């Protein structure tokens, strides 16, 4: 039997071309990996910044809700006082001074009191 030896014929430079293509492919993959890594770091920073903004806005929300409750209570007190003052006028009481209320029979008698 005769052994046939098969040899792969290589053209000079073909190995170098294949090696160069592998190097280019590796460089592209490393570049994409670097871009991906950088993008992850950037996104982490964006998420952290958004978290800080959310925390700050929630703190502002709490302060504004407290302020709103205080103003609503004050408004309700003023409305109640205005209703009481109107009822008092109907009953014949007149405010002659911010701290003093007097009873008068009618507005005409109040006018006569204020001219004295």
Coordinates of C-alpha atoms in Angstrom, one line a residue, residues 34-77:
X34 CA -15.2 48.8 26.5
X35 CA -18.2 50.8 25.1
X36 CA -20.6 48.5 26.9
X37 CA -18.7 48.9 30.1
X38 CA -18.6 52.7 29.8
X39 CA -22.3 52.7 29.0
X40 CA -23.0 50.7 32.2
X41 CA -21.0 53.2 34.3
X42 CA -22.8 56.1 32.6
X43 CA -26.2 54.5 33.2
X44 CA -25.4 53.8 36.8
X45 CA -24.6 57.5 37.3
X46 CA -27.8 58.5 35.6
X47 CA -29.8 56.2 37.9
X48 CA -28.1 57.5 41.0
X49 CA -28.8 61.1 39.9
X50 CA -32.4 60.2 39.2
X51 CA -32.6 58.6 42.7
X52 CA -31.3 61.8 44.3
X53 CA -33.8 63.9 42.4
X54 CA -36.7 61.6 43.4
X55 CA -35.6 61.8 47.0
X56 CA -35.4 65.6 46.9
X57 CA -38.8 65.9 45.2
X58 CA -40.4 63.6 47.8
X59 CA -39.0 65.8 50.5
X60 CA -40.4 68.9 48.8
X61 CA -43.8 67.1 48.4
X62 CA -43.9 66.4 52.2
X63 CA -43.1 70.1 53.0
X64 CA -45.8 71.3 50.5
X65 CA -48.4 68.9 51.8
X66 CA -47.8 70.2 55.3
X67 CA -47.9 73.8 54.1
X68 CA -51.2 73.0 52.2
X69 CA -52.7 71.5 55.3
X70 CA -51.8 74.5 57.4
X71 CA -53.2 77.0 54.8
X72 CA -56.4 75.0 54.5
X73 CA -56.8 75.0 58.3
X74 CA -56.2 78.8 58.4
X75 CA -58.7 79.3 55.5
X76 CA -61.3 77.3 57.2
X77 CA -60.9 79.3 60.4

